[in-house]
Coordinates of C-alpha atoms in Angstrom, one line a residue:
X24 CA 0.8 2.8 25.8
X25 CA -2.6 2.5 23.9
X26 CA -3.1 0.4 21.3
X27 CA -6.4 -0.8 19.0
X28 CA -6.4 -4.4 18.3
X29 CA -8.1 -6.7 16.3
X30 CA -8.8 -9.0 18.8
X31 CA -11.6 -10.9 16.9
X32 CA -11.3 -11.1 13.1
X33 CA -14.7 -9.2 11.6
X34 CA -15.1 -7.5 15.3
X35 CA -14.6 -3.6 16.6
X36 CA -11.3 -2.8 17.1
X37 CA -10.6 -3.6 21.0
X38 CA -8.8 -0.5 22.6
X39 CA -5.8 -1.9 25.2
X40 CA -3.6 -0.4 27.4
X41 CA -0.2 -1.9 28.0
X42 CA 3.1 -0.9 29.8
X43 CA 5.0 1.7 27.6
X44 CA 7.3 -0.9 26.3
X45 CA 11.6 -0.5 26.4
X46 CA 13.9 -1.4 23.5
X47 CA 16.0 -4.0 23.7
X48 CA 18.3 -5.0 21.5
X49 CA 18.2 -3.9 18.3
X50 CA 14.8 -2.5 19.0
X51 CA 14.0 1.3 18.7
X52 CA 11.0 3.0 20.2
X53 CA 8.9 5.6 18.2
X54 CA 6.1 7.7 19.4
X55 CA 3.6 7.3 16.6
X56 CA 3.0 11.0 14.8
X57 CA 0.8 9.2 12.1
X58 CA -0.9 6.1 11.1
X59 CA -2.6 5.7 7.7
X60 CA -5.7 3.6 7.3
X61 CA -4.7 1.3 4.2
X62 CA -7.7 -1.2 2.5
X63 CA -4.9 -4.2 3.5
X64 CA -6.2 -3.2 6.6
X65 CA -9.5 -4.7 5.9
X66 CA -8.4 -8.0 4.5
X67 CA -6.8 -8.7 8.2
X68 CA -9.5 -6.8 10.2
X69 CA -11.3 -9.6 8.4
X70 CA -9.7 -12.5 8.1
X71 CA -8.8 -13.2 4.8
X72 CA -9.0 -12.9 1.0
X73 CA -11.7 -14.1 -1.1
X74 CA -10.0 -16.5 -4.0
X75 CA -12.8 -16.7 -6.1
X76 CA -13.8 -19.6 -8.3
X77 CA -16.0 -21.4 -5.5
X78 CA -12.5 -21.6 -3.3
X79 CA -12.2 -21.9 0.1
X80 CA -10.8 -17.9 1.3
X81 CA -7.3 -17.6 1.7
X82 CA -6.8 -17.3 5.9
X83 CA -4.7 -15.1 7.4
X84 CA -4.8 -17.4 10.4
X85 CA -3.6 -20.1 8.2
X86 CA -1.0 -17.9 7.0
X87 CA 0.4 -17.2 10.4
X88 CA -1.7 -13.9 11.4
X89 CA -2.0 -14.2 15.0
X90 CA -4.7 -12.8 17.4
X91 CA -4.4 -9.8 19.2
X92 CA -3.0 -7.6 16.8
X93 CA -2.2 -4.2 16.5
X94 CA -2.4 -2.7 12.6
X95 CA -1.1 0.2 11.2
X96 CA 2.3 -0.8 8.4
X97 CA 1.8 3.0 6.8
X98 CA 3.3 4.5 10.5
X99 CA 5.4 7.7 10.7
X100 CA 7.0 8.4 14.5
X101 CA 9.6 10.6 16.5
X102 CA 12.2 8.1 17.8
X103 CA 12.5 8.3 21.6
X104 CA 15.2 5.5 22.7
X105 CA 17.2 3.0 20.9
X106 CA 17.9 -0.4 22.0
X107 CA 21.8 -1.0 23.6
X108 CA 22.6 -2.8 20.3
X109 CA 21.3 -0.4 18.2
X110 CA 23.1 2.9 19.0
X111 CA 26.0 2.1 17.2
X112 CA 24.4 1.4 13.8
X113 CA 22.0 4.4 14.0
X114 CA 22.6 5.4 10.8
X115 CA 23.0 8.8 11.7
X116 CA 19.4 8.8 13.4
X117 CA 19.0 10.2 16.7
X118 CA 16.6 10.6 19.6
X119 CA 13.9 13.6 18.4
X120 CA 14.5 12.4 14.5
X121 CA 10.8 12.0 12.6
X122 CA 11.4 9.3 10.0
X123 CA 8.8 6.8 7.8
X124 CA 8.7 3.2 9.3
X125 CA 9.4 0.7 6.6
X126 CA 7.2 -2.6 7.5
X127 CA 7.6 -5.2 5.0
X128 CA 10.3 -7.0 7.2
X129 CA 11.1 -10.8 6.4
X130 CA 13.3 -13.0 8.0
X131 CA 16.4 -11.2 7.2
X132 CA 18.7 -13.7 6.7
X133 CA 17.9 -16.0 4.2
X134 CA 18.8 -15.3 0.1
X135 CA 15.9 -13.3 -0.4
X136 CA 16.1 -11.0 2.6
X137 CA 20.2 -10.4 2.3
X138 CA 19.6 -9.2 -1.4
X139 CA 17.3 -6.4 -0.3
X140 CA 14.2 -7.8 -0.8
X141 CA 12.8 -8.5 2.5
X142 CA 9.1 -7.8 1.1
X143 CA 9.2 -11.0 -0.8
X144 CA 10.2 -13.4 1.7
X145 CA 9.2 -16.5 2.3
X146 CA 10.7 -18.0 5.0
X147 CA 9.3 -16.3 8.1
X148 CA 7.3 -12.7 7.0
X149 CA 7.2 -10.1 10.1
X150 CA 5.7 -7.4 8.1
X151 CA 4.8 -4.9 11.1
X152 CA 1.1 -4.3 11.4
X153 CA 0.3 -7.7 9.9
X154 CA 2.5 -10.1 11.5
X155 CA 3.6 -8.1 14.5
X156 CA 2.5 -5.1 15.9
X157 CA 2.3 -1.9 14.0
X158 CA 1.2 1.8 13.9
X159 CA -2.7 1.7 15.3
X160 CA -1.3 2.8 18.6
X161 CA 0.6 5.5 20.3
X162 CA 3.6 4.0 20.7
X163 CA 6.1 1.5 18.8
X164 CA 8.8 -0.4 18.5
X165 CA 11.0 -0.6 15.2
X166 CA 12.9 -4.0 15.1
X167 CA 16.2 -2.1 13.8
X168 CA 17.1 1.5 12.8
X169 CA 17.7 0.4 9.1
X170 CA 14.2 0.4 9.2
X171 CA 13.6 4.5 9.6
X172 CA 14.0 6.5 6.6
X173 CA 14.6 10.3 8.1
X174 CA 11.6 12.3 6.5
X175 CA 13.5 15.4 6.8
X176 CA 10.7 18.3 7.1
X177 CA 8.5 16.1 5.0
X178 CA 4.9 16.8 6.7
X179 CA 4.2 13.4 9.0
X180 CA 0.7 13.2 8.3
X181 CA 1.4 13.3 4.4
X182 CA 4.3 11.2 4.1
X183 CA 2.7 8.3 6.5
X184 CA 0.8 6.6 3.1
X185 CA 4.5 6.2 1.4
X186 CA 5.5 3.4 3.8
X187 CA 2.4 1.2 1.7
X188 CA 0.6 3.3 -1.0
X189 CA 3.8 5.4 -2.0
X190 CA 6.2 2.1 -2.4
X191 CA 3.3 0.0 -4.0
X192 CA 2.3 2.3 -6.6
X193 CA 6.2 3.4 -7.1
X194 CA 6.7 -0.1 -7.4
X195 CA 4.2 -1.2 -10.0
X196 CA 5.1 1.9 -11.9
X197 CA 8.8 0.9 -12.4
X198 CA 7.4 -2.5 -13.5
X199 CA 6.1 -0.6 -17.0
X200 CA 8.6 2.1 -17.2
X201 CA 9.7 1.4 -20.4
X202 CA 6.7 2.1 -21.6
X203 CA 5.8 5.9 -19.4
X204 CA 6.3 7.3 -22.5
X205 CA 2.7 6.2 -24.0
X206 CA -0.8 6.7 -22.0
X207 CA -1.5 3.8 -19.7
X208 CA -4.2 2.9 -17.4
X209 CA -4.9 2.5 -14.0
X210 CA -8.1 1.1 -12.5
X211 CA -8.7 2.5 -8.9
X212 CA -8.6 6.2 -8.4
X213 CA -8.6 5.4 -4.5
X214 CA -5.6 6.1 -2.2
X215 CA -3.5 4.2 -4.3
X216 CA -4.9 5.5 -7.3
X217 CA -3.8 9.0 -6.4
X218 CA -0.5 8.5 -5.2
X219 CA 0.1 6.7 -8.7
X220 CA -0.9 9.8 -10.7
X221 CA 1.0 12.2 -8.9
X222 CA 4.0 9.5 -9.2
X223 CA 3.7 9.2 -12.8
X224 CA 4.3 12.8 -13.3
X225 CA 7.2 13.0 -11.2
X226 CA 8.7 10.1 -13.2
X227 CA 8.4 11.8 -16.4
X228 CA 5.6 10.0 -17.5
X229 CA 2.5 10.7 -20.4
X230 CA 0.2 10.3 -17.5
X231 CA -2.7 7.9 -17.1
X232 CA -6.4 7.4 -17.7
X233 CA -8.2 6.1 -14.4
X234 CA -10.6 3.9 -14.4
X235 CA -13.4 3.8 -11.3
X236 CA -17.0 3.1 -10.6
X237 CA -16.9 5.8 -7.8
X238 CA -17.7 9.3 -9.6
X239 CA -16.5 11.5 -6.9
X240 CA -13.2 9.6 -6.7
X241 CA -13.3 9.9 -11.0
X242 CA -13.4 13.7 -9.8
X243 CA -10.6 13.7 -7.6
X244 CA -8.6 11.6 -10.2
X245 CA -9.6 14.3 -13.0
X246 CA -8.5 17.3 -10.4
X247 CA -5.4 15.3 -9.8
X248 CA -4.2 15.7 -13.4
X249 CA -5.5 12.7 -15.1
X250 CA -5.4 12.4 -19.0
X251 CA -9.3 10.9 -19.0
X252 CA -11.8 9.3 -16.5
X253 CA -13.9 6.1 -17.6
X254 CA -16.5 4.8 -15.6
X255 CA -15.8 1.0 -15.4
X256 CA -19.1 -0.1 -14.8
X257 CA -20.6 1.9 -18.6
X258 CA -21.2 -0.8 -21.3
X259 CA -18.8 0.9 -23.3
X260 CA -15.7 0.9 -21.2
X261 CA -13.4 -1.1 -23.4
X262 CA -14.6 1.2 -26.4
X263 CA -14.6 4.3 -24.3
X264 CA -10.5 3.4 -23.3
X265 CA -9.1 2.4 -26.5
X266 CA -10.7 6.2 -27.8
X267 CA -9.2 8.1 -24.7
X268 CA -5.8 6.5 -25.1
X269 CA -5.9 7.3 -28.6
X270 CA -3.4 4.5 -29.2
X271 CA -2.3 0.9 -28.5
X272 CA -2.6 1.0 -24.8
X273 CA 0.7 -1.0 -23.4
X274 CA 0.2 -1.0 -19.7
X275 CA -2.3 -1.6 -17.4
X276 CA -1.7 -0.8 -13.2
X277 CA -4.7 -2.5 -11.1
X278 CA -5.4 -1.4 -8.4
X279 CA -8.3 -2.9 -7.5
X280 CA -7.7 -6.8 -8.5
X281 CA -11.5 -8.1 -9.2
X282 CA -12.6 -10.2 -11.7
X283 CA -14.2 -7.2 -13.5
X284 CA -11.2 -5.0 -13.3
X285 CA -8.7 -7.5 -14.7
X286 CA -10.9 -8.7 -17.9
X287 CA -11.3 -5.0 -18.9
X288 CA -7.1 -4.2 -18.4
X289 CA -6.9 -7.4 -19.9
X290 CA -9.1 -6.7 -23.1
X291 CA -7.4 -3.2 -23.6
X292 CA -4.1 -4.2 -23.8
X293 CA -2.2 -4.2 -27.4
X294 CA 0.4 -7.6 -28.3
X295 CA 2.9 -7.1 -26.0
X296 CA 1.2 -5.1 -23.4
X297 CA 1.6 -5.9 -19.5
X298 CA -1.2 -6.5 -16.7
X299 CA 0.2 -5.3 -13.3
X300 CA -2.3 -6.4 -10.4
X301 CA -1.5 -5.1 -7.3
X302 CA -5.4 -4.6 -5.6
X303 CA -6.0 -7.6 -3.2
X304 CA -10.2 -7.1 -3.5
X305 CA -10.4 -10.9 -4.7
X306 CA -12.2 -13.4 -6.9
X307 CA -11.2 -15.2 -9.8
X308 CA -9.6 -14.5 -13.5
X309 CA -11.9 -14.6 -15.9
X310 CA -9.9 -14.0 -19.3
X311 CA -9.3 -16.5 -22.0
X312 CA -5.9 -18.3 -21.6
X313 CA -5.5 -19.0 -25.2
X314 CA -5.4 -15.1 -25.7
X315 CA -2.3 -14.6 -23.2
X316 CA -0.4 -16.2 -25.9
X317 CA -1.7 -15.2 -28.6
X318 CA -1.4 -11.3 -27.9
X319 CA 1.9 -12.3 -26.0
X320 CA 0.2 -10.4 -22.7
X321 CA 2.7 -10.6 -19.7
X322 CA 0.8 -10.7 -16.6
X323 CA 2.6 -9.7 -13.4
X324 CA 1.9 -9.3 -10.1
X325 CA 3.5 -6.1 -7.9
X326 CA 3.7 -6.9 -4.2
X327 CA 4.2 -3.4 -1.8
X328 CA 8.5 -2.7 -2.6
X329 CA 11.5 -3.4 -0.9
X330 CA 13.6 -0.5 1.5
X331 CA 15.6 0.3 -1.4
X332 CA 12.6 1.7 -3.5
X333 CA 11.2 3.1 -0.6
X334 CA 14.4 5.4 0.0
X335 CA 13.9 6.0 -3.9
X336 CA 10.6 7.6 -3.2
X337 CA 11.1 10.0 -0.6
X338 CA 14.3 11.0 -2.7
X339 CA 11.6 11.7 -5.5
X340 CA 9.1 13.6 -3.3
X341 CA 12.0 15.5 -2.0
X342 CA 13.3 16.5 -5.5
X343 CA 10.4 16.9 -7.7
X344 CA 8.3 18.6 -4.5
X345 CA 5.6 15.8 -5.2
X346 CA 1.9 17.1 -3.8
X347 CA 0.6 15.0 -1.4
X348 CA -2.7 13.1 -2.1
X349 CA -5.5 14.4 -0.4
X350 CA -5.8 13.0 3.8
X351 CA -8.8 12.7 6.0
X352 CA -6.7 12.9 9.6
X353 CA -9.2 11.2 12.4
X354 CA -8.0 10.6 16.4
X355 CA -6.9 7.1 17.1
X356 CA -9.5 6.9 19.1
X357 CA -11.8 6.8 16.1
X358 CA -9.6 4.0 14.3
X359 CA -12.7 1.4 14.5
X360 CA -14.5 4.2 12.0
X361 CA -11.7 5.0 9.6
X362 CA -12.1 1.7 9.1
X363 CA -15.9 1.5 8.0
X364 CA -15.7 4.3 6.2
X365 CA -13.0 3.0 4.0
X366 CA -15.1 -0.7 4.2
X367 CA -17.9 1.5 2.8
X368 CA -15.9 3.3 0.0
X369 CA -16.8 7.0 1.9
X370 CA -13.4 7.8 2.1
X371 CA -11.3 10.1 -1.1
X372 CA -7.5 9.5 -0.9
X373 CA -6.3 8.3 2.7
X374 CA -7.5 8.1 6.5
X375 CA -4.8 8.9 8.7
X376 CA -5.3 8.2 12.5
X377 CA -2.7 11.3 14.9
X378 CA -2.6 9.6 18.3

């Protein structure tokens, strides 16, 4: 089994070799078809998140990241063996299957984790990939079946980004679906970005205006259907939004999650409008707190999504025949570049590594 490991936060990618390991218990083992390259990655490759505000950064060490680690939490795989305790609650899985690997795994048996939310718990968090090992290698093991979502026929390279991208942006979306029906906006035309567009559609939405300082990802966002493109670094970006929407603009999705891109989705939201940050890029808020009350702003944060909504999506790719967003596919073996490239913002849609 071959694996790429942070072994040193802000250091190459070590590459290991290791016994091909067996399941036991409850475990299945996967041979990994597909690996995408998420920017999360980048926050553990180095260490942390930046809190802004003259704040120590928030450690992932602290936080119970251990060293080595294998990443990878948007993983697709063929299952090769279950565990003994897991053949009788395969869920009608079986040896050969190609399925999604849902990662954002808590504790699974306190309040939170028993209501279907295992993304959100706070107990003990075992996301795979962050926590425990996960899809940077060519091999894997799955701590239960309930865990595989059969893809299907869906295309393994494409489907990879729903276990993180897909179920974050579907996610944030259902956070502001009353309001689908109006033009909203969504800063990041990234990955993330591009999965929320094609999303939107599928959900019957208006569609969005995307917001980036990246004019080739502004292109891709424009070719991937959006209603308007701003560039969020031009002086006039809060003028040049509330023209495009052509309306009271009652949603923003971002993406991104700096100080810059929250103070404009903050400024261009109507009374009543909602602020959902789901981008981990860091820093402090910058807006006024008297104006939260005053234009009764809701501000929300969207964290990944729980198994349920995951299920949900590949339901809605399946039905609606969603287009995947556009992948760069790069050997495992080049896993320490996919990740400069994204650090260095080269990369349009998603790197996906193919042991």
């Amino acid at each position: 089994m071959k694996s790429f490991q942070v072994a040193e936060f802000n250091a190459p990618l070590k590459e290991v070799d290791h016994p091909t390991p067996e399941p036991s218990g409850s475990q299945v083992l996967i041979k990994v078809k597909a690996a995408g390259v998420c920017h999360s990655d980048l926050h553990i490759w180095e260490g942390g998140y930046d809190l802004g505000h003259g704040r120590k950064p928030l450690s992932l060490k602290d936080r119970g990241v251990s060293l080595p680690r294998t990443m990878g939490h948007e993983t697709v795989g063929e299952i090769l063996a279950f565990g003994p305790d897991a053949r009788a609650a395969t869920g009608g899985l079986k040896v050969g299957d190609v399925t999604l690997v849902y990662p954002w795994l808590g504790c699974g048996k306190c309040e939170t984790c028993v209501g279907g939310d295992e993304n959100m718990c706070v107990v003990k968090p075992n996301s795979l990939g962050v926590y425990c090992d996960g899809g940077y290698a060519d091999h894997m093991t799955v701590p239960h079946p309930k865990y595989l979502l059969n893809l299907n026929g869906l295309d393994p390279v494409t489907a990879a980004p729903y276990a993180c991208s897909g179920v974050t942006t579907y996610s944030a979306l259902k956070k502001v679906e009353n309001v689908l029906h109006t033009p909203i906006v969504i800063f990041g035309a990234g990955g993330l970005g591009l999965m929320a567009l094609s999303l939107l559609k599928a959900m019957g939405g208006k569609g969005a205006i995307m917001v980036d300082i990246d004019a080739r990802k502004r292109e891709a966002a424009e070719a991937a259907g959006a209603l308007a493109t701003v560039d969020g670094k031009a002086a006039d970006a809060l003028e040049q939004l509330q023209k495009k929407a052509g309306g009271p603009i009652r949603a923003v999705i971002d993406l991104v999650g700096n100080a810059q891109t929250t103070q404009l989705g903050f400024d261009c939201l109507t009374k009543g409008g909602k602020l959902v940050i789901v981008g981990l890029f860091g820093g402090g808020a910058t807006f006024a707190l008297p104006l939260i009350p005053i234009k009764a702003i809701t501000i929300q944060g969207s964290y990944v999504g729980n198994l349920r909504e995951t299920q949900e999506l590949l339901d809605l790719v399946r039905t609606r025949k969603i287009a995947p967003i556009p992948v760069t596919t790069m050997p495992l073996a080049k896993a320490n570049e996919a990740l400069t490239d994204l650090q260095k913002g080269k990369l349009v849609g998603r790197a996906v590594l193919t042991p």
